Short mmCIF file of C-alpha atoms in Angstrom, two decimals:
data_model
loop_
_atom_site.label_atom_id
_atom_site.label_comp_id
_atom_site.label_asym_id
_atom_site.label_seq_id
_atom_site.Cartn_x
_atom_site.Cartn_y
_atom_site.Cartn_z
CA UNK A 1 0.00 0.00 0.00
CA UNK A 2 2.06 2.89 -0.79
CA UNK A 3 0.33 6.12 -1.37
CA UNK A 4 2.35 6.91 -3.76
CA UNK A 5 0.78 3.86 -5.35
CA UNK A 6 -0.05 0.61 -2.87
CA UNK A 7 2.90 -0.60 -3.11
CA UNK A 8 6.96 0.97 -4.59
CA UNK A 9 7.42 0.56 -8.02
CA UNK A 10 10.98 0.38 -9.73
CA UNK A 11 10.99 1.47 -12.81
CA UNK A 12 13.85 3.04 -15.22
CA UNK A 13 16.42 5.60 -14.04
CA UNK A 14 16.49 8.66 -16.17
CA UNK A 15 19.74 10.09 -16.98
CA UNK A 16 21.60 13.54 -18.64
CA UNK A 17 19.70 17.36 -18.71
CA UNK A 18 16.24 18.02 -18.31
CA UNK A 19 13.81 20.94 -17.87
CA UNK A 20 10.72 19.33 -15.86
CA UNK A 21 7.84 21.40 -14.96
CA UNK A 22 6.93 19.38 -12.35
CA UNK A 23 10.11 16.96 -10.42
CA UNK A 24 8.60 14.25 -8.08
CA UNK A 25 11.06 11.96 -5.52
CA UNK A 26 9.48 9.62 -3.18
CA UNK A 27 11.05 7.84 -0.51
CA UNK A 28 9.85 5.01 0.87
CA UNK A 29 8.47 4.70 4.81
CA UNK A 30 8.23 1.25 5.61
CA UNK A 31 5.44 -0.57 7.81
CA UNK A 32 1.86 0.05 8.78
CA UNK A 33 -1.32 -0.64 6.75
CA UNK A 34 0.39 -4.63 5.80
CA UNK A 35 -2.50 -5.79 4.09
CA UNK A 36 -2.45 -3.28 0.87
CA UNK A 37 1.11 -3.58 -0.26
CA UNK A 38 3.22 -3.46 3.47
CA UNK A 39 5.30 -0.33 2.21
CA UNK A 40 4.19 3.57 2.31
CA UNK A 41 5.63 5.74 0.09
CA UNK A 42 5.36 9.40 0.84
CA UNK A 43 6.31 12.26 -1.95
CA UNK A 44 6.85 15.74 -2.32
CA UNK A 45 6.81 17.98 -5.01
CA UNK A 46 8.86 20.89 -6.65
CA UNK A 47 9.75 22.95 -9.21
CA UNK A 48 13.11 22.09 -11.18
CA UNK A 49 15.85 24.02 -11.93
CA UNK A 50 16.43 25.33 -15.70
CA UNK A 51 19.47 23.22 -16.19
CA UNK A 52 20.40 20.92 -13.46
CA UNK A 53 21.39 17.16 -13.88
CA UNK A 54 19.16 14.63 -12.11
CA UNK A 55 20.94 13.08 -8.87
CA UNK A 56 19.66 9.92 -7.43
CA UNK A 57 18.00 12.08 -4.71
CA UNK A 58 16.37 14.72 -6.66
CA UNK A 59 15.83 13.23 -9.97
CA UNK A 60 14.32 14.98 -12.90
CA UNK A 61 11.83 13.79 -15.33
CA UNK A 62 11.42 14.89 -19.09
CA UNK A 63 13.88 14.17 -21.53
CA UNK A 64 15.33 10.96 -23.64
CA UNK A 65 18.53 11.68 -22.09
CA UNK A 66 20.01 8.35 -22.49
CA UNK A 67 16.79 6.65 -21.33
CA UNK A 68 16.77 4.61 -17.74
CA UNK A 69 18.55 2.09 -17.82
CA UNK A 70 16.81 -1.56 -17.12
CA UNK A 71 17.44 -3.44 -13.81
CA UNK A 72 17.99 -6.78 -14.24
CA UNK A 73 15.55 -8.99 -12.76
CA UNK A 74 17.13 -11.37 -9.76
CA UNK A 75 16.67 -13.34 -8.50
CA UNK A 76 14.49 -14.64 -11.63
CA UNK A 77 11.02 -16.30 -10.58
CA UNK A 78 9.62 -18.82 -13.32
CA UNK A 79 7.81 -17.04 -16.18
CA UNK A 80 4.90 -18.99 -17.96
CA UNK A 81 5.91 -16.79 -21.39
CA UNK A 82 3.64 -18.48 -24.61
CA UNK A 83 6.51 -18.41 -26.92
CA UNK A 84 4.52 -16.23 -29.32
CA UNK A 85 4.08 -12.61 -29.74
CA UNK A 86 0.55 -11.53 -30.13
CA UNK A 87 -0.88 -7.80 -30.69
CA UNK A 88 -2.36 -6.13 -27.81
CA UNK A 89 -4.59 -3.92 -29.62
CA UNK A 90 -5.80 -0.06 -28.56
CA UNK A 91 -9.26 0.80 -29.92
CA UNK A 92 -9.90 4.26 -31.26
CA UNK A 93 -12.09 6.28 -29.40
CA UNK A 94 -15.84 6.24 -31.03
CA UNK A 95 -17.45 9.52 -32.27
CA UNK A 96 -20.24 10.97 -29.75
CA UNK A 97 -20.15 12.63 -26.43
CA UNK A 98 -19.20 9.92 -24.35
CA UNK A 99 -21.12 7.96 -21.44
CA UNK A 100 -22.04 8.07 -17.66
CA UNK A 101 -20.08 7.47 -15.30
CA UNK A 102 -22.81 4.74 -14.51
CA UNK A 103 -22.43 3.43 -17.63
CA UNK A 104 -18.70 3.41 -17.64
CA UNK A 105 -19.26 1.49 -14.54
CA UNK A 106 -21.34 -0.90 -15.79
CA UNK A 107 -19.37 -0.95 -19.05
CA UNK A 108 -15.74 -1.88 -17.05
CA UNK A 109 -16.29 -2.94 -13.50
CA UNK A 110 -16.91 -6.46 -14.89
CA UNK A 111 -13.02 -6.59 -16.05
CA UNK A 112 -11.86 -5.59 -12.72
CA UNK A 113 -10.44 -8.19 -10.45
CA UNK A 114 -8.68 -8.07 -6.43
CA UNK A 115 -5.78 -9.62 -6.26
CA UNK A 116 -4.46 -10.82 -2.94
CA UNK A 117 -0.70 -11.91 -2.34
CA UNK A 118 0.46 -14.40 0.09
CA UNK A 119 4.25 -15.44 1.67
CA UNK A 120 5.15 -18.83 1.92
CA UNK A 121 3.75 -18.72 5.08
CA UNK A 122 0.12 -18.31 2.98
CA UNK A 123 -0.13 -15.18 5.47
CA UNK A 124 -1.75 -12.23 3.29
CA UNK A 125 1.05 -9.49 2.58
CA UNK A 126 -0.32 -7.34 -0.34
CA UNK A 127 -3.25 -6.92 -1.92
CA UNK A 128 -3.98 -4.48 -5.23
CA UNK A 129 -6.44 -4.69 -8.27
CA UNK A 130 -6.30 -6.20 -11.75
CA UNK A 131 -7.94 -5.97 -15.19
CA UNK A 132 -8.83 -9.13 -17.26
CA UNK A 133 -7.57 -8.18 -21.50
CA UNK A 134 -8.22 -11.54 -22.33
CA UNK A 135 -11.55 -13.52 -22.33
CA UNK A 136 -9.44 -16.70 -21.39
CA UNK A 137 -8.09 -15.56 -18.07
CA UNK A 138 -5.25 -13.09 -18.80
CA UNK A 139 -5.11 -10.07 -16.36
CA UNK A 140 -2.84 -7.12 -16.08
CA UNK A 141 -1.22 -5.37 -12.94
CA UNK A 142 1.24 -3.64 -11.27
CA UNK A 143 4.67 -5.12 -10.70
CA UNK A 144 4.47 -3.81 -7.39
CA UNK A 145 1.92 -5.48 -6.41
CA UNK A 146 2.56 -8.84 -7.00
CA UNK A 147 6.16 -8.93 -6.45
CA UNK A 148 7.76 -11.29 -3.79
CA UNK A 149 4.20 -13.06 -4.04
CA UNK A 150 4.68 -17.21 -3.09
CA UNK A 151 0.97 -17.33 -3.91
CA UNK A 152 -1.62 -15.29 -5.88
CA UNK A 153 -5.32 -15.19 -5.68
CA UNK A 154 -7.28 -13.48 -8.09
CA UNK A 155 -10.87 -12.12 -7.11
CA UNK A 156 -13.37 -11.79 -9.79
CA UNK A 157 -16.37 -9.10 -9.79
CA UNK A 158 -19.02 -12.06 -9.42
CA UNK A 159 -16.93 -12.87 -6.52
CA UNK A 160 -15.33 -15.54 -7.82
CA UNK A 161 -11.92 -16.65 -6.83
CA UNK A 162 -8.74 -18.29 -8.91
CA UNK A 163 -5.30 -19.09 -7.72
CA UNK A 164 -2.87 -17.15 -10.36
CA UNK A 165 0.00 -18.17 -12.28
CA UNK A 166 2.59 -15.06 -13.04
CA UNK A 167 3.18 -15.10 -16.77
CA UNK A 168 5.70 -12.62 -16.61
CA UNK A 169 6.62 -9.26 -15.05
CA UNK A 170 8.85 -6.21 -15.26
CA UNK A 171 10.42 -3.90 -12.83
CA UNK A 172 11.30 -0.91 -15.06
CA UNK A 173 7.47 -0.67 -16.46
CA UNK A 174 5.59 -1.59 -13.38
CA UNK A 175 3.51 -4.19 -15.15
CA UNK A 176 3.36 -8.07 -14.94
CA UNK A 177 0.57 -10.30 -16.53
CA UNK A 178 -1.36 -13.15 -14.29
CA UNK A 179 -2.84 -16.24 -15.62
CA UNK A 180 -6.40 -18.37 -13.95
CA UNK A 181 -7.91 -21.16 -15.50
CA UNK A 182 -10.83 -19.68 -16.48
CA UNK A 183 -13.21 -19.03 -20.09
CA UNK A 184 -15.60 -16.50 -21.05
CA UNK A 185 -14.91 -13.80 -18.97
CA UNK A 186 -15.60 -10.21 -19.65
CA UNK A 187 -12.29 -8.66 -21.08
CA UNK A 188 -11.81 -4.70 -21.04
CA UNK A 189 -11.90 -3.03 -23.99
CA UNK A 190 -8.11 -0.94 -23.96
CA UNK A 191 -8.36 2.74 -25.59
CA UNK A 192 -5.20 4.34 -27.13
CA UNK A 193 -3.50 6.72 -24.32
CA UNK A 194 -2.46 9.33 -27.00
CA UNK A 195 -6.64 10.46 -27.71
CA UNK A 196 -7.09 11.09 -24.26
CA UNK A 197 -7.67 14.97 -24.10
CA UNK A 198 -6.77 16.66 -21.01
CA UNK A 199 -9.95 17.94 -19.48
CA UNK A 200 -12.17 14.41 -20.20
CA UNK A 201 -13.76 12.79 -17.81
CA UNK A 202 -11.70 9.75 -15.93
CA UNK A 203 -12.77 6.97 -13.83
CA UNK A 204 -10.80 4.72 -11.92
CA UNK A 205 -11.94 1.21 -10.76
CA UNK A 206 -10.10 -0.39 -8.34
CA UNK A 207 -10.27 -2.65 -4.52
CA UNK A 208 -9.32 1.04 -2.91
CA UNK A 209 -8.45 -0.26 0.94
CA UNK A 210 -10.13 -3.32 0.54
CA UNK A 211 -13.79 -2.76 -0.54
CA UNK A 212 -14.36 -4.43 -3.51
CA UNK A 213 -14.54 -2.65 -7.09
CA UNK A 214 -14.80 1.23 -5.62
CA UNK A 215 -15.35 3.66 -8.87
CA UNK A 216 -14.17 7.57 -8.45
CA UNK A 217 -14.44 10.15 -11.18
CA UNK A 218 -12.68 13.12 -11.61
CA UNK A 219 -10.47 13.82 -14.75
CA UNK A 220 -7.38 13.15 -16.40
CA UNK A 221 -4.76 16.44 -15.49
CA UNK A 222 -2.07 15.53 -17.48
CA UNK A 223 -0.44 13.72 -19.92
CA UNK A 224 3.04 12.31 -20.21
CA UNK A 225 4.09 13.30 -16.73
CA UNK A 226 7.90 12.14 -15.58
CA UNK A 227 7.72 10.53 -12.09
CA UNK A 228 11.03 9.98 -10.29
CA UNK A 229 10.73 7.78 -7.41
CA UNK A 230 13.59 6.74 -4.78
CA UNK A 231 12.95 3.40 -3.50
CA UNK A 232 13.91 0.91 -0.73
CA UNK A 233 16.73 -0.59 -2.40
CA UNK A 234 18.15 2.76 -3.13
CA UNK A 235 18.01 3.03 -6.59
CA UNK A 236 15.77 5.47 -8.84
CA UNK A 237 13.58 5.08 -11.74
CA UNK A 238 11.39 7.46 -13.74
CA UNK A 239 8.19 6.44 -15.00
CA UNK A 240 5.76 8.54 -17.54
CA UNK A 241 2.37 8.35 -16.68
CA UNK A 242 -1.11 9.56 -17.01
CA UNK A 243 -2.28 12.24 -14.40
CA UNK A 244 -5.40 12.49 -12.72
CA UNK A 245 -7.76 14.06 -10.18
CA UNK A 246 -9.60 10.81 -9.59
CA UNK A 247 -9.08 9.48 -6.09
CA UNK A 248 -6.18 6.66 -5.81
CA UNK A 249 -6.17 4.87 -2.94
CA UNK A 250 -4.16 1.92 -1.65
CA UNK A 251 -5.97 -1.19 -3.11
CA UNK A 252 -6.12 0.86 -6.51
CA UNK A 253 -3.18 -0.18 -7.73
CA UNK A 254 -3.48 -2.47 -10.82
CA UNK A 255 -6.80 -1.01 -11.39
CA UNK A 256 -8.79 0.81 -14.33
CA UNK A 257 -8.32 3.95 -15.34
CA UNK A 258 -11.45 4.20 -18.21
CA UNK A 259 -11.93 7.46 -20.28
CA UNK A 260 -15.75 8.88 -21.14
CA UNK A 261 -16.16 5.72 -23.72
CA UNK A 262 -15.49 2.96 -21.12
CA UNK A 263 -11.87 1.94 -22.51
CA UNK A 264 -9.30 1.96 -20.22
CA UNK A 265 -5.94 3.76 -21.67
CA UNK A 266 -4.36 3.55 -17.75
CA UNK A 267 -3.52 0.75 -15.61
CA UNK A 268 -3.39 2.86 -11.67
CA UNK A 269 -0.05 2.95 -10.07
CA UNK A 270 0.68 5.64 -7.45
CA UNK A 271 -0.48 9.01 -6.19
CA UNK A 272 0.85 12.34 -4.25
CA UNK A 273 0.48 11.58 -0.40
CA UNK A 274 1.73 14.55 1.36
CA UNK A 275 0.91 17.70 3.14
CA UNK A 276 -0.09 20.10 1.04
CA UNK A 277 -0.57 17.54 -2.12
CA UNK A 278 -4.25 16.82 -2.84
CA UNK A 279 -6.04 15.00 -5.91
CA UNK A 280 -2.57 14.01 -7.50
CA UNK A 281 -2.76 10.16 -8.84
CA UNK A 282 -1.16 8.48 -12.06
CA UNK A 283 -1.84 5.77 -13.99
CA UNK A 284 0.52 3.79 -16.38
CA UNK A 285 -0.71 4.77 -20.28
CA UNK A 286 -2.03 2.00 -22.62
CA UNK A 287 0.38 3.03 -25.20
CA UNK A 288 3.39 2.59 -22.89
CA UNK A 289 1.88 -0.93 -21.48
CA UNK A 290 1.36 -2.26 -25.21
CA UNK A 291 4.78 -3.61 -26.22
CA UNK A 292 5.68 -4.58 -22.49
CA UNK A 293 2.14 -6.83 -22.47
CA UNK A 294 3.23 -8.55 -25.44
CA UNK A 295 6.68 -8.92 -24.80
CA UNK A 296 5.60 -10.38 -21.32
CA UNK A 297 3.23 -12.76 -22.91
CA UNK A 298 5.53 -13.98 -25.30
CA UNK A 299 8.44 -14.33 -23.30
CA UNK A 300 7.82 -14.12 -19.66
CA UNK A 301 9.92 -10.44 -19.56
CA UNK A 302 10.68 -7.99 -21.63
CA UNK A 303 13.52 -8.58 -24.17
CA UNK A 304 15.54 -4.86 -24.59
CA UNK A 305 14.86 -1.24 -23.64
CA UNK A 306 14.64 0.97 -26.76
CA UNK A 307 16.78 3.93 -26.63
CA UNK A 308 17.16 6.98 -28.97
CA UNK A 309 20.66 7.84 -27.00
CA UNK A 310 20.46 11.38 -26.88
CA UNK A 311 20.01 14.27 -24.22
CA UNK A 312 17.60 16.97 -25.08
CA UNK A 313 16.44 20.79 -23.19
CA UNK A 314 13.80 22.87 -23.59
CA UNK A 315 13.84 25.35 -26.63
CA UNK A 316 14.70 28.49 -24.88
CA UNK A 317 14.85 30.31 -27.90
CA UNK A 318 13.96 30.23 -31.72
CA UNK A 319 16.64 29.64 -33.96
CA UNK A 320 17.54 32.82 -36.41
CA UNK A 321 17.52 30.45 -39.77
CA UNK A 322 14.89 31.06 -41.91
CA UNK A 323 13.80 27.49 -41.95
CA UNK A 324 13.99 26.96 -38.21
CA UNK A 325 11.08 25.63 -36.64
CA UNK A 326 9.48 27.88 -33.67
CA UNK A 327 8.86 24.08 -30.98
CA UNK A 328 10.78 21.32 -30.37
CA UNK A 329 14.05 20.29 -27.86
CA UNK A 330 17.03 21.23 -28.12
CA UNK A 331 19.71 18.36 -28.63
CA UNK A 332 22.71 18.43 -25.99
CA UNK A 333 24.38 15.27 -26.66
CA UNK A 334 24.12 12.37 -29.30
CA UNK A 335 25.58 9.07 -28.03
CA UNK A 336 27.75 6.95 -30.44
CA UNK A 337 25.46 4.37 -30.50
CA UNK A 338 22.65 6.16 -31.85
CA UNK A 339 20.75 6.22 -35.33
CA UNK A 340 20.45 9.94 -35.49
CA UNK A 341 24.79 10.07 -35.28
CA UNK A 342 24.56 8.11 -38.45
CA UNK A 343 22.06 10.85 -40.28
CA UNK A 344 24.31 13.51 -39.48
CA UNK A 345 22.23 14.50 -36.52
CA UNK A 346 24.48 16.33 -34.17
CA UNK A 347 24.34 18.95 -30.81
CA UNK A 348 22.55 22.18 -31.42
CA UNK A 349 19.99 20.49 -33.96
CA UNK A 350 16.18 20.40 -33.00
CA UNK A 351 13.71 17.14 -32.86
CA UNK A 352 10.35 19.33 -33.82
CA UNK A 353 8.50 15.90 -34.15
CA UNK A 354 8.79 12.10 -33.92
CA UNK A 355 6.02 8.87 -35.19
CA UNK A 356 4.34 11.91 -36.17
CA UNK A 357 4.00 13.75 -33.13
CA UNK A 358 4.84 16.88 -32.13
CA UNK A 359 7.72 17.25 -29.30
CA UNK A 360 7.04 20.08 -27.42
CA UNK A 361 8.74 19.20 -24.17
CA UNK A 362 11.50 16.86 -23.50
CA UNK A 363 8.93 14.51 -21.48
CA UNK A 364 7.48 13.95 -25.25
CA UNK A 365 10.28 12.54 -26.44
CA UNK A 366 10.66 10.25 -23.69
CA UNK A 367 7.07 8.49 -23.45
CA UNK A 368 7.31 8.09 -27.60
CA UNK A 369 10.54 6.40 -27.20
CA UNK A 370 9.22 4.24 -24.09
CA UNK A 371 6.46 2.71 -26.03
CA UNK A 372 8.66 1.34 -28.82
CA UNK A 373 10.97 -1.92 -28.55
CA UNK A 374 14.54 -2.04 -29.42
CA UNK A 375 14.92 -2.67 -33.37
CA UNK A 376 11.76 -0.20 -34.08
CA UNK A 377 12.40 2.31 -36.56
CA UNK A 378 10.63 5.65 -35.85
CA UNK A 379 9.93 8.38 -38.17
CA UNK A 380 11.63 11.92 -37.14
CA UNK A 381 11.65 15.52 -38.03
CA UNK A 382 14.99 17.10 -37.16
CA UNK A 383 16.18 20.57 -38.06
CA UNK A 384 20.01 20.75 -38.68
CA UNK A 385 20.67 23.99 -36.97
CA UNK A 386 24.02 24.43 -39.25
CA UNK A 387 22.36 24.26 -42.36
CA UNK A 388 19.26 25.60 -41.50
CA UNK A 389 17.79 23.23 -42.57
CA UNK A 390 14.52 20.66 -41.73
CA UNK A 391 15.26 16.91 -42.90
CA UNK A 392 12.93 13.98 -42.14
CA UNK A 393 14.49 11.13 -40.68
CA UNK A 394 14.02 7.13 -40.46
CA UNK A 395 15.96 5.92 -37.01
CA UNK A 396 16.24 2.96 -35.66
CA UNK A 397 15.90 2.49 -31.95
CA UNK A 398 18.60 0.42 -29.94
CA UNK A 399 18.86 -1.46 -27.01
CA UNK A 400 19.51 0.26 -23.99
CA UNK A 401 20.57 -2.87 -22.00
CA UNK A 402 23.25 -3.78 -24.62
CA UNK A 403 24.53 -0.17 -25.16
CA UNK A 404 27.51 -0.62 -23.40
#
């Protein structure tokens, strides 16, 4: 139960330069409240510095900057991986004005499951929320929440209860995928992350504290926001998430986060819990979770961290070439490894866009990189600052844990 989700996460460190609006570090209080998660983890909040590197106790979120680097995974539990890779697909939003939150309700709750973890002991030590994606008894949730589990039990809304097989999981995303021998089930229908429109309506399903399937509205507050959390073992990671108003509560973790059509785009992770800090939760997005779910599936783990492998700053100013483009980030530093050395691409050039997207901020560039695999190529828009000039660019994406 950690408030800043149930339970810590540990997800990728972010390295290099950044400009972050918003810089998060938790630290982890351990004890009380056993049953959701055993660990608290309390945050606070400021506003970063225009230039200044992340440190492992005040990191900052927002840029590629050589991407975090993966933690390897030991010791290894057994991974039930199907030896295929299958598509987790994102449905497009429908045209209309939306639904209730009763009918969101109605249209997701079904798909929610409790999850309950147990020691060897079979003494309850954690306990967060799920959502069934497959029909035939595959669920996602948080890594946290299930990790160090000897035994799973997986609730279903009917009240229904499974034992749980762990099909695979992953530290640096905060995801893992469950397993129960069951058919027919109601499966959630996932929404692409990227439609969701600051502003919309959010709902988040979840077994907040314990009692069963809770629903809060409120609305999502931000997109693509860089989370740095310090955690018991010392080490950092940076996660980009989904912000919203809608109240996350221990027990929530794992749970739905469903926009005005009923899809979820956001699997609930952590929230704000400190003085001062009120309405502040995130959720993981649907577009980062894709290529992790079906890596996981296929393989029990995920295979290789894409990285771009370069460190990128706010545009503080416009460029005085006649071409130059008036948003994007400013790049700092190309590693040796990356595509965009081979094009030419060097310090003092721009990334205005990337998989057709728009970079605005640093964090940008980060969450499109995050939801790619190693291998991907992406399409980019750089302008070469020397030649004034605006090229479009096809780069491959490599793999941070063989970078060297």
């Amino acid at each position: 139960m950690n408030p800043y989700a149930p339970k810590p996460q540990k997800s990728r460190a972010a390295l290099g330069t950044s400009l972050c609006l918003l810089t998060l570090a938790a630290y982890v209080f351990a004890g009380g409240l056993w049953a959701f998660s055993g660990r608290i983890l309390w945050a606070r909040a400021q506003t970063a510095g225009a230039a200044a590197p992340p440190s492992a106790s005040e990191p900052q979120g927002g840029p590629e900057n050589d991407p975090p680097v993966r933690q390897p995974q030991q010791p290894k539990d057994p991974f039930y991986g199907t030896g295929e890779r299958e598509e987790f697909l994102l449905s497009a939003p429908p045209e209309g004005e939306g639904l209730s939150v009763e009918e969101i309700t109605a249209r997701v709750k079904p798909s929610v499951t409790g999850v309950a973890c147990y020691d060897k002991t079979a003494r309850l030590f954690g306990a967060g929320s799920g959502v069934i994606f497959r029909a035939d008894g595959y669920i996602v949730t948080n890594y946290h929440v299930v990790d160090g589990a000897f035994k799973i039990r997986v609730t279903l809304d009917n009240g229904r209860g499974y034992e749980a097989r762990l099909v695979g999981k992953d530290a640096a995303s905060d995801l893992a995928v469950l397993k129960i021998e069951a058919e027919g089930l109601t499966a959630a229908q996932f929404g692409d992350s990227d439609e969701v429109a600051v502003g919309s309506l959010a709902v988040a399903i979840g077994n907040a504290n314990g009692f069963h399937n809770s629903v809060t509205q409120g609305i999502f507050s931000g997109l693509n926001r860089q989370v740095a959390l310090e955690m018991e073992d010392g080490n950092t990671y940076t996660y980009t998430l989904l912000q919203t108003d809608a109240a996350i509560n221990p027990g929530n973790s794992g749970g739905a986060l469903a926009n005005k059509y009923g899809q979820v785009v956001g699997i609930n992770s952590s929230k704000i819990s400190a003085v001062d800090y009120e309405g502040m939760g995130f959720a993981i997005p649907s577009q980062i979770m894709k290529p992790v779910i079906e890596d996981l599936m296929a393989y029990g783990e995920v295979q290789g961290q894409a990285r771009l492998g370069v460190v990128v700053t706010p545009m503080e100013e416009t460029p005085k070439g006649r071409h130059a483009p008036e948003t994007g980030v400013l790049i700092i530093e190309v590693d040796k490894k990356s595509g965009l050395l081979k094009e030419g691409v060097s310090a003092g050039d721009i990334i205005v866009s990337a998989a057709g997207r728009d970079i605005l901020v640093p964090a940008d560039l980060t969450s499109m990189v995050s939801r790619h695999r190693a291998g991907d190529h992406i399409s980019m828009t750089v302008y070469f600052t020397a030649l004034d000039e605006v090229r479009e660019l096809d780069v491959c994406l490599y793999d941070g844990e063989k970078a060297g």
